[in-house]
mmCIF file of C-alpha atoms and ligand atoms in Angstrom:
data_model
loop_
_atom_site.group_PDB
_atom_site.id
_atom_site.type_symbol
_atom_site.label_atom_id
_atom_site.label_comp_id
_atom_site.label_asym_id
_atom_site.label_seq_id
_atom_site.Cartn_x
_atom_site.Cartn_y
_atom_site.Cartn_z
ATOM 1 C CA MET A 1 156.125 199.350 116.547
ATOM 2 C CA SER A 2 159.168 198.987 118.718
ATOM 3 C CA GLN A 3 162.133 197.056 117.458
ATOM 4 C CA THR A 4 165.080 195.801 119.461
ATOM 5 C CA PRO A 5 168.214 196.659 117.501
ATOM 6 C CA LEU A 6 170.634 193.821 116.847
ATOM 7 C CA ILE A 7 174.385 194.363 116.807
ATOM 8 C CA VAL A 8 176.458 191.418 115.545
ATOM 9 C CA GLY A 9 180.251 191.202 115.608
ATOM 10 C CA ASN A 10 181.583 189.169 112.688
ATOM 11 C CA TRP A 11 185.138 188.297 113.695
ATOM 12 C CA LYS A 12 185.961 186.651 110.359
ATOM 13 C CA MET A 13 189.231 184.658 110.593
ATOM 14 C CA HIS A 14 190.415 186.227 113.848
ATOM 15 C CA LYS A 15 190.968 185.101 117.454
ATOM 16 C CA THR A 16 192.177 181.935 119.110
ATOM 17 C CA ILE A 17 190.260 180.233 121.911
ATOM 18 C CA GLN A 18 192.160 182.172 124.544
ATOM 19 C CA GLU A 19 191.570 185.486 122.782
ATOM 20 C CA THR A 20 187.892 184.588 122.485
ATOM 21 C CA GLU A 21 187.648 183.899 126.210
ATOM 22 C CA GLU A 22 189.312 187.200 127.073
ATOM 23 C CA PHE A 23 187.007 189.057 124.693
ATOM 24 C CA CYS A 24 183.821 187.446 126.001
ATOM 25 C CA LEU A 25 184.683 188.126 129.639
ATOM 26 C CA GLY A 26 185.543 191.730 128.768
ATOM 27 C CA LEU A 27 182.401 192.249 126.721
ATOM 28 C CA LYS A 28 180.157 190.895 129.467
ATOM 29 C CA LYS A 29 181.671 193.409 131.887
ATOM 30 C CA GLU A 30 181.389 196.310 129.446
ATOM 31 C CA ILE A 31 177.793 195.873 128.404
ATOM 32 C CA ASP A 32 176.392 194.671 131.696
ATOM 33 C CA GLY A 33 174.780 198.051 132.235
ATOM 34 C CA ILE A 34 172.695 197.801 129.091
ATOM 35 C CA ARG A 35 169.151 196.820 129.983
ATOM 36 C CA SER A 36 167.996 193.694 128.229
ATOM 37 C CA GLY A 37 165.487 194.516 125.523
ATOM 38 C CA GLN A 38 167.322 197.739 124.655
ATOM 39 C CA VAL A 39 169.871 196.225 122.291
ATOM 40 C CA GLU A 40 170.450 192.600 121.351
ATOM 41 C CA VAL A 41 174.071 191.588 120.894
ATOM 42 C CA ALA A 42 175.724 188.598 119.200
ATOM 43 C CA VAL A 43 179.299 187.630 118.398
ATOM 44 C CA ALA A 44 180.379 185.398 115.520
ATOM 45 C CA PRO A 45 183.744 183.770 116.312
ATOM 46 C CA PRO A 46 185.399 181.262 113.968
ATOM 47 C CA PHE A 47 184.177 177.642 114.277
ATOM 48 C CA THR A 48 187.120 176.684 116.496
ATOM 49 C CA ALA A 49 186.130 179.210 119.167
ATOM 50 C CA LEU A 50 182.334 178.754 119.138
ATOM 51 C CA ALA A 51 182.318 176.332 122.073
ATOM 52 C CA ALA A 52 184.446 178.637 124.224
ATOM 53 C CA ALA A 53 182.249 181.647 123.417
ATOM 54 C CA ALA A 54 179.037 179.710 124.052
ATOM 55 C CA ARG A 55 180.323 178.463 127.393
ATOM 56 C CA LEU A 56 181.315 181.923 128.601
ATOM 57 C CA LEU A 57 178.218 183.696 127.275
ATOM 58 C CA LYS A 58 175.727 181.128 128.571
ATOM 59 C CA ASN A 59 173.112 182.827 130.775
ATOM 60 C CA SER A 60 174.212 186.235 129.494
ATOM 61 C CA SER A 61 172.288 188.510 127.137
ATOM 62 C CA ILE A 62 174.903 187.978 124.397
ATOM 63 C CA SER A 63 174.216 185.341 121.738
ATOM 64 C CA VAL A 64 176.622 183.335 119.617
ATOM 65 C CA SER A 65 176.562 183.141 115.835
ATOM 66 C CA ALA A 66 178.472 180.987 113.369
ATOM 67 C CA GLN A 67 179.963 182.609 110.262
ATOM 68 C CA ASP A 68 178.716 179.946 107.864
ATOM 69 C CA VAL A 69 177.006 176.551 107.758
ATOM 70 C CA PHE A 70 176.368 173.704 105.318
ATOM 71 C CA TRP A 71 172.801 172.701 104.520
ATOM 72 C CA ALA A 72 172.940 168.906 104.883
ATOM 73 C CA GLU A 73 172.076 167.299 108.205
ATOM 74 C CA SER A 74 175.128 165.028 108.179
ATOM 75 C CA GLY A 75 177.093 162.971 105.676
ATOM 76 C CA ALA A 76 180.265 162.766 103.604
ATOM 77 C CA TYR A 77 181.003 166.504 103.349
ATOM 78 C CA THR A 78 184.582 166.874 104.496
ATOM 79 C CA GLY A 79 185.228 170.158 106.249
ATOM 80 C CA GLU A 80 181.594 171.183 106.629
ATOM 81 C CA VAL A 81 179.454 171.892 109.680
ATOM 82 C CA SER A 82 175.691 171.272 109.879
ATOM 83 C CA PRO A 83 172.932 173.379 111.475
ATOM 84 C CA LYS A 84 172.445 170.640 114.065
ATOM 85 C CA MET A 85 176.117 170.888 115.071
ATOM 86 C CA LEU A 86 175.777 174.666 115.414
ATOM 87 C CA ARG A 87 172.744 174.217 117.621
ATOM 88 C CA ASP A 88 174.654 171.628 119.637
ATOM 89 C CA VAL A 89 177.560 174.002 120.254
ATOM 90 C CA GLY A 90 175.223 176.756 121.459
ATOM 91 C CA CYS A 91 174.666 179.019 118.457
ATOM 92 C CA ARG A 92 171.496 181.062 118.033
ATOM 93 C CA TYR A 93 172.451 182.600 114.684
ATOM 94 C CA ALA A 94 174.497 181.742 111.585
ATOM 95 C CA ILE A 95 175.718 184.241 109.015
ATOM 96 C CA ILE A 96 175.129 183.080 105.429
ATOM 97 C CA GLY A 97 175.923 184.588 102.044
ATOM 98 C CA HIS A 98 178.645 186.920 103.279
ATOM 99 C CA SER A 99 180.307 188.651 100.327
ATOM 100 C CA GLU A 100 183.670 187.148 101.271
ATOM 101 C CA ARG A 101 182.139 183.696 100.961
ATOM 102 C CA ARG A 102 180.515 184.664 97.684
ATOM 103 C CA GLN A 103 183.837 186.077 96.419
ATOM 104 C CA PHE A 104 186.377 183.518 97.668
ATOM 105 C CA PHE A 105 184.364 180.332 98.282
ATOM 106 C CA HIS A 106 181.846 180.186 95.434
ATOM 107 C CA GLU A 107 178.784 180.928 97.535
ATOM 108 C CA THR A 108 175.774 181.440 95.260
ATOM 109 C CA ASP A 109 172.209 182.676 95.710
ATOM 110 C CA ASP A 110 171.129 179.046 95.458
ATOM 111 C CA SER A 111 173.503 177.783 98.159
ATOM 112 C CA VAL A 112 172.489 180.690 100.416
ATOM 113 C CA ASN A 113 168.854 179.690 99.922
ATOM 114 C CA LYS A 114 169.570 176.066 100.883
ATOM 115 C CA LYS A 115 171.514 177.173 103.953
ATOM 116 C CA ALA A 116 168.701 179.499 105.062
ATOM 117 C CA ALA A 117 166.121 176.717 104.765
ATOM 118 C CA ALA A 118 168.313 174.243 106.673
ATOM 119 C CA LEU A 119 168.932 176.732 109.484
ATOM 120 C CA ILE A 120 165.241 177.557 109.827
ATOM 121 C CA THR A 121 164.406 173.849 110.005
ATOM 122 C CA GLU A 122 166.877 173.515 112.857
ATOM 123 C CA LYS A 123 165.393 176.616 114.574
ATOM 124 C CA LEU A 124 168.523 178.668 114.082
ATOM 125 C CA ILE A 125 168.286 182.227 112.814
ATOM 126 C CA PRO A 126 169.982 182.994 109.485
ATOM 127 C CA ILE A 127 171.745 186.342 109.167
ATOM 128 C CA PHE A 128 171.346 186.530 105.418
ATOM 129 C CA CYS A 129 173.936 188.869 103.848
ATOM 130 C CA LEU A 130 173.592 190.561 100.503
ATOM 131 C CA GLY A 131 174.894 193.640 98.765
ATOM 132 C CA GLU A 132 176.318 195.004 95.556
ATOM 133 C CA THR A 133 179.958 195.315 94.518
ATOM 134 C CA LEU A 134 181.546 198.614 93.522
ATOM 135 C CA ALA A 135 181.462 197.581 89.842
ATOM 136 C CA GLU A 136 177.740 196.793 90.111
ATOM 137 C CA ARG A 137 177.021 200.135 91.794
ATOM 138 C CA ARG A 138 179.003 201.988 89.102
ATOM 139 C CA GLU A 139 177.128 200.083 86.437
ATOM 140 C CA GLY A 140 173.863 201.277 87.966
ATOM 141 C CA ILE A 141 172.567 197.773 88.691
ATOM 142 C CA THR A 142 172.518 197.922 92.502
ATOM 143 C CA PHE A 143 168.749 197.466 92.756
ATOM 144 C CA THR A 144 168.726 194.622 90.229
ATOM 145 C CA VAL A 145 171.470 192.770 92.096
ATOM 146 C CA VAL A 146 169.885 193.277 95.503
ATOM 147 C CA GLU A 147 166.502 192.186 94.173
ATOM 148 C CA ARG A 148 167.966 189.013 92.653
ATOM 149 C CA GLN A 149 169.876 188.167 95.840
ATOM 150 C CA THR A 150 166.792 188.772 97.983
ATOM 151 C CA ARG A 151 164.327 186.851 95.814
ATOM 152 C CA GLN A 152 166.592 183.880 95.177
ATOM 153 C CA GLY A 153 167.926 183.755 98.725
ATOM 154 C CA LEU A 154 164.417 183.703 100.205
ATOM 155 C CA LYS A 155 162.845 181.392 97.625
ATOM 156 C CA GLY A 156 160.373 179.016 99.284
ATOM 157 C CA LEU A 157 161.314 180.068 102.789
ATOM 158 C CA ALA A 158 158.456 179.792 105.194
ATOM 159 C CA ILE A 159 158.759 181.718 108.414
ATOM 160 C CA THR A 160 155.927 182.829 110.631
ATOM 161 C CA ASP A 161 157.782 184.990 113.130
ATOM 162 C CA PRO A 162 159.877 188.020 112.102
ATOM 163 C CA GLN A 163 162.418 187.028 114.748
ATOM 164 C CA ASP A 164 163.261 183.913 112.718
ATOM 165 C CA LEU A 165 165.305 185.708 110.060
ATOM 166 C CA VAL A 166 167.717 188.646 109.876
ATOM 167 C CA ILE A 167 168.820 190.367 106.676
ATOM 168 C CA ALA A 168 172.170 192.158 106.489
ATOM 169 C CA TYR A 169 172.752 194.679 103.726
ATOM 170 C CA GLU A 170 176.497 194.976 103.202
ATOM 171 C CA PRO A 171 177.605 196.959 100.179
ATOM 172 C CA VAL A 172 180.830 195.171 99.216
ATOM 173 C CA TRP A 173 182.646 198.450 98.548
ATOM 174 C CA ALA A 174 182.086 199.486 102.175
ATOM 175 C CA ILE A 175 183.495 196.302 103.747
ATOM 176 C CA GLY A 176 186.884 196.741 105.376
ATOM 177 C CA THR A 177 187.542 199.882 103.350
ATOM 178 C CA GLY A 178 186.745 202.534 105.947
ATOM 179 C CA GLN A 179 184.337 203.910 103.358
ATOM 180 C CA THR A 180 180.983 203.637 105.135
ATOM 181 C CA ALA A 181 177.821 204.066 103.094
ATOM 182 C CA THR A 182 176.190 207.416 103.742
ATOM 183 C CA PRO A 183 173.161 207.155 106.021
ATOM 184 C CA GLN A 184 171.026 207.849 102.925
ATOM 185 C CA GLN A 185 172.629 204.950 101.020
ATOM 186 C CA ALA A 186 172.273 202.772 104.118
ATOM 187 C CA GLN A 187 168.555 203.631 104.197
ATOM 188 C CA GLU A 188 167.746 203.468 100.484
ATOM 189 C CA ILE A 189 168.597 199.804 99.933
ATOM 190 C CA PRO A 190 167.125 198.426 103.207
ATOM 191 C CA ALA A 191 163.920 200.326 102.400
ATOM 192 C CA PHE A 192 163.896 198.640 98.988
ATOM 193 C CA ILE A 193 164.584 195.230 100.577
ATOM 194 C CA ARG A 194 161.720 195.796 103.007
ATOM 195 C CA LYS A 195 159.364 196.326 100.060
ATOM 196 C CA LEU A 196 160.516 193.029 98.567
ATOM 197 C CA LEU A 197 159.981 191.342 101.939
ATOM 198 C CA GLN A 198 156.461 192.702 102.012
ATOM 199 C CA GLU A 199 155.718 190.970 98.708
ATOM 200 C CA HIS A 200 157.495 187.783 99.719
ATOM 201 C CA PHE A 201 156.030 187.460 103.225
ATOM 202 C CA SER A 202 153.431 189.985 104.404
ATOM 203 C CA PRO A 203 153.321 193.647 105.473
ATOM 204 C CA GLU A 204 153.437 192.679 109.162
ATOM 205 C CA MET A 205 156.370 190.323 108.687
ATOM 206 C CA SER A 206 158.179 192.868 106.579
ATOM 207 C CA ARG A 207 157.815 195.524 109.270
ATOM 208 C CA GLY A 208 159.024 193.175 111.985
ATOM 209 C CA LEU A 209 162.029 191.657 110.176
ATOM 210 C CA ARG A 210 165.323 193.206 111.173
ATOM 211 C CA ILE A 211 167.564 194.573 108.447
ATOM 212 C CA LEU A 212 171.137 195.269 109.510
ATOM 213 C CA TYR A 213 173.651 197.492 107.779
ATOM 214 C CA GLY A 214 177.264 196.315 107.483
ATOM 215 C CA GLY A 215 180.401 197.944 106.077
ATOM 216 C CA SER A 216 182.891 199.999 108.089
ATOM 217 C CA VAL A 217 180.552 200.499 111.047
ATOM 218 C CA LYS A 218 182.381 202.295 113.859
ATOM 219 C CA PRO A 219 181.504 203.914 117.193
ATOM 220 C CA GLU A 220 181.546 207.281 115.386
ATOM 221 C CA ASN A 221 178.936 206.407 112.761
ATOM 222 C CA ILE A 222 176.574 203.947 114.482
ATOM 223 C CA ALA A 223 174.147 206.606 115.743
ATOM 224 C CA GLU A 224 173.584 208.203 112.328
ATOM 225 C CA LEU A 225 173.155 204.790 110.695
ATOM 226 C CA MET A 226 170.701 203.660 113.365
ATOM 227 C CA ALA A 227 168.744 206.879 112.906
ATOM 228 C CA MET A 228 167.663 205.607 109.482
ATOM 229 C CA ASP A 229 164.130 204.185 109.485
ATOM 230 C CA ASP A 230 164.957 200.849 107.872
ATOM 231 C CA VAL A 231 168.255 200.119 109.630
ATOM 232 C CA ASP A 232 167.566 197.875 112.619
ATOM 233 C CA GLY A 233 171.101 197.090 113.631
ATOM 234 C CA ALA A 234 174.612 196.483 112.369
ATOM 235 C CA LEU A 235 176.901 193.692 111.246
ATOM 236 C CA VAL A 236 180.333 194.821 112.357
ATOM 237 C CA GLY A 237 183.668 193.456 111.124
ATOM 238 C CA GLY A 238 186.925 195.170 112.103
ATOM 239 C CA ALA A 239 185.492 197.272 114.924
ATOM 240 C CA SER A 240 184.008 194.166 116.582
ATOM 241 C CA LEU A 241 187.427 192.703 117.353
ATOM 242 C CA ASN A 242 188.096 195.086 120.183
ATOM 243 C CA VAL A 243 185.927 195.073 123.322
ATOM 244 C CA LYS A 244 186.028 198.855 123.719
ATOM 245 C CA SER A 245 185.031 199.726 120.155
ATOM 246 C CA PHE A 246 182.416 196.953 119.916
ATOM 247 C CA SER A 247 180.776 197.935 123.192
ATOM 248 C CA ALA A 248 180.826 201.602 122.132
ATOM 249 C CA ILE A 249 178.886 200.539 119.017
ATOM 250 C CA VAL A 250 176.435 198.563 121.172
ATOM 251 C CA ARG A 251 175.914 201.585 123.415
ATOM 252 C CA GLY A 252 175.469 203.842 120.400
ATOM 253 C CA ALA A 253 172.586 201.737 119.038
ATOM 254 C CA GLY A 254 169.646 202.717 121.213
ATOM 255 C CA PRO A 255 166.142 201.224 121.030
ATOM 256 C CA LYS A 256 164.022 202.298 118.082
ATOM 257 C CA GLU A 257 160.406 203.293 117.762
ATOM 258 C CA LYS A 258 158.782 202.476 114.445
HETATM 259 P P1 13P B 301 184.006 195.872 108.326
HETATM 260 O O1 13P B 301 183.161 196.370 109.487
HETATM 261 O O2 13P B 301 185.399 195.517 108.727
HETATM 262 O O3 13P B 301 183.923 196.794 107.166
HETATM 263 O O4 13P B 301 183.361 194.487 107.854
HETATM 264 C C1 13P B 301 182.004 194.423 107.610
HETATM 265 C C2 13P B 301 181.609 193.016 107.450
HETATM 266 O O5 13P B 301 181.956 192.377 106.469
HETATM 267 C C3 13P B 301 180.792 192.408 108.508
HETATM 268 O O6 13P B 301 180.271 191.183 108.102
#
């Protein structure tokens, strides 16, 4: 089965509107040569720059993702943004459950689950992040943690097309540390997640769902990560902030045969 790899740049709290515009114009030029269908690309600017990115990337092969969302449709939720608003501004994806949100903003498996359901209802694609901390890995509970995050995050979710959901495995100890997981580590957990997906959905869905790896992905290590059977793309932080390094990662992630 052939799978189009997905490379997503998570900018976190970086870039003004002007910087976003410069980046988007530069990225379009850089990856123009990549045939559509070979690699799918998305960028996730901060909320304030989503409109600018969506405007500049309209009619291009590059999609726009939000970095978070709230699950309610509308209402008295000061500071929050709904799936409908993300759709309105031109997003295709929204990242949910990122470890930084879990760590600093009290994101829980339950809130991730609500966000996933709300996004799917609005026909937006969740990029559902999960992964163990260094303490959890040292304690030997990586599989338990990943299983809990997967099961609780996906609870009750009904999707019929594997394109409707993306999972991102990001071991917390590999995020922003320069310490990338070894290709074997980056394969072991996604393979385990895929088994859980098989139980939760179906074998066909599980095969078709894309599982990204995230954590210190760079132009130098993308090829060996993508060579792993169960890695279908990457969620890139630091190296996605620069057009040259992000497009080198995109180029390094060729199409996959499964
Ligand atoms: P780095 O690529 O900077 O390690 O960040 C990974 C990440 O958190 C992407 O969501």
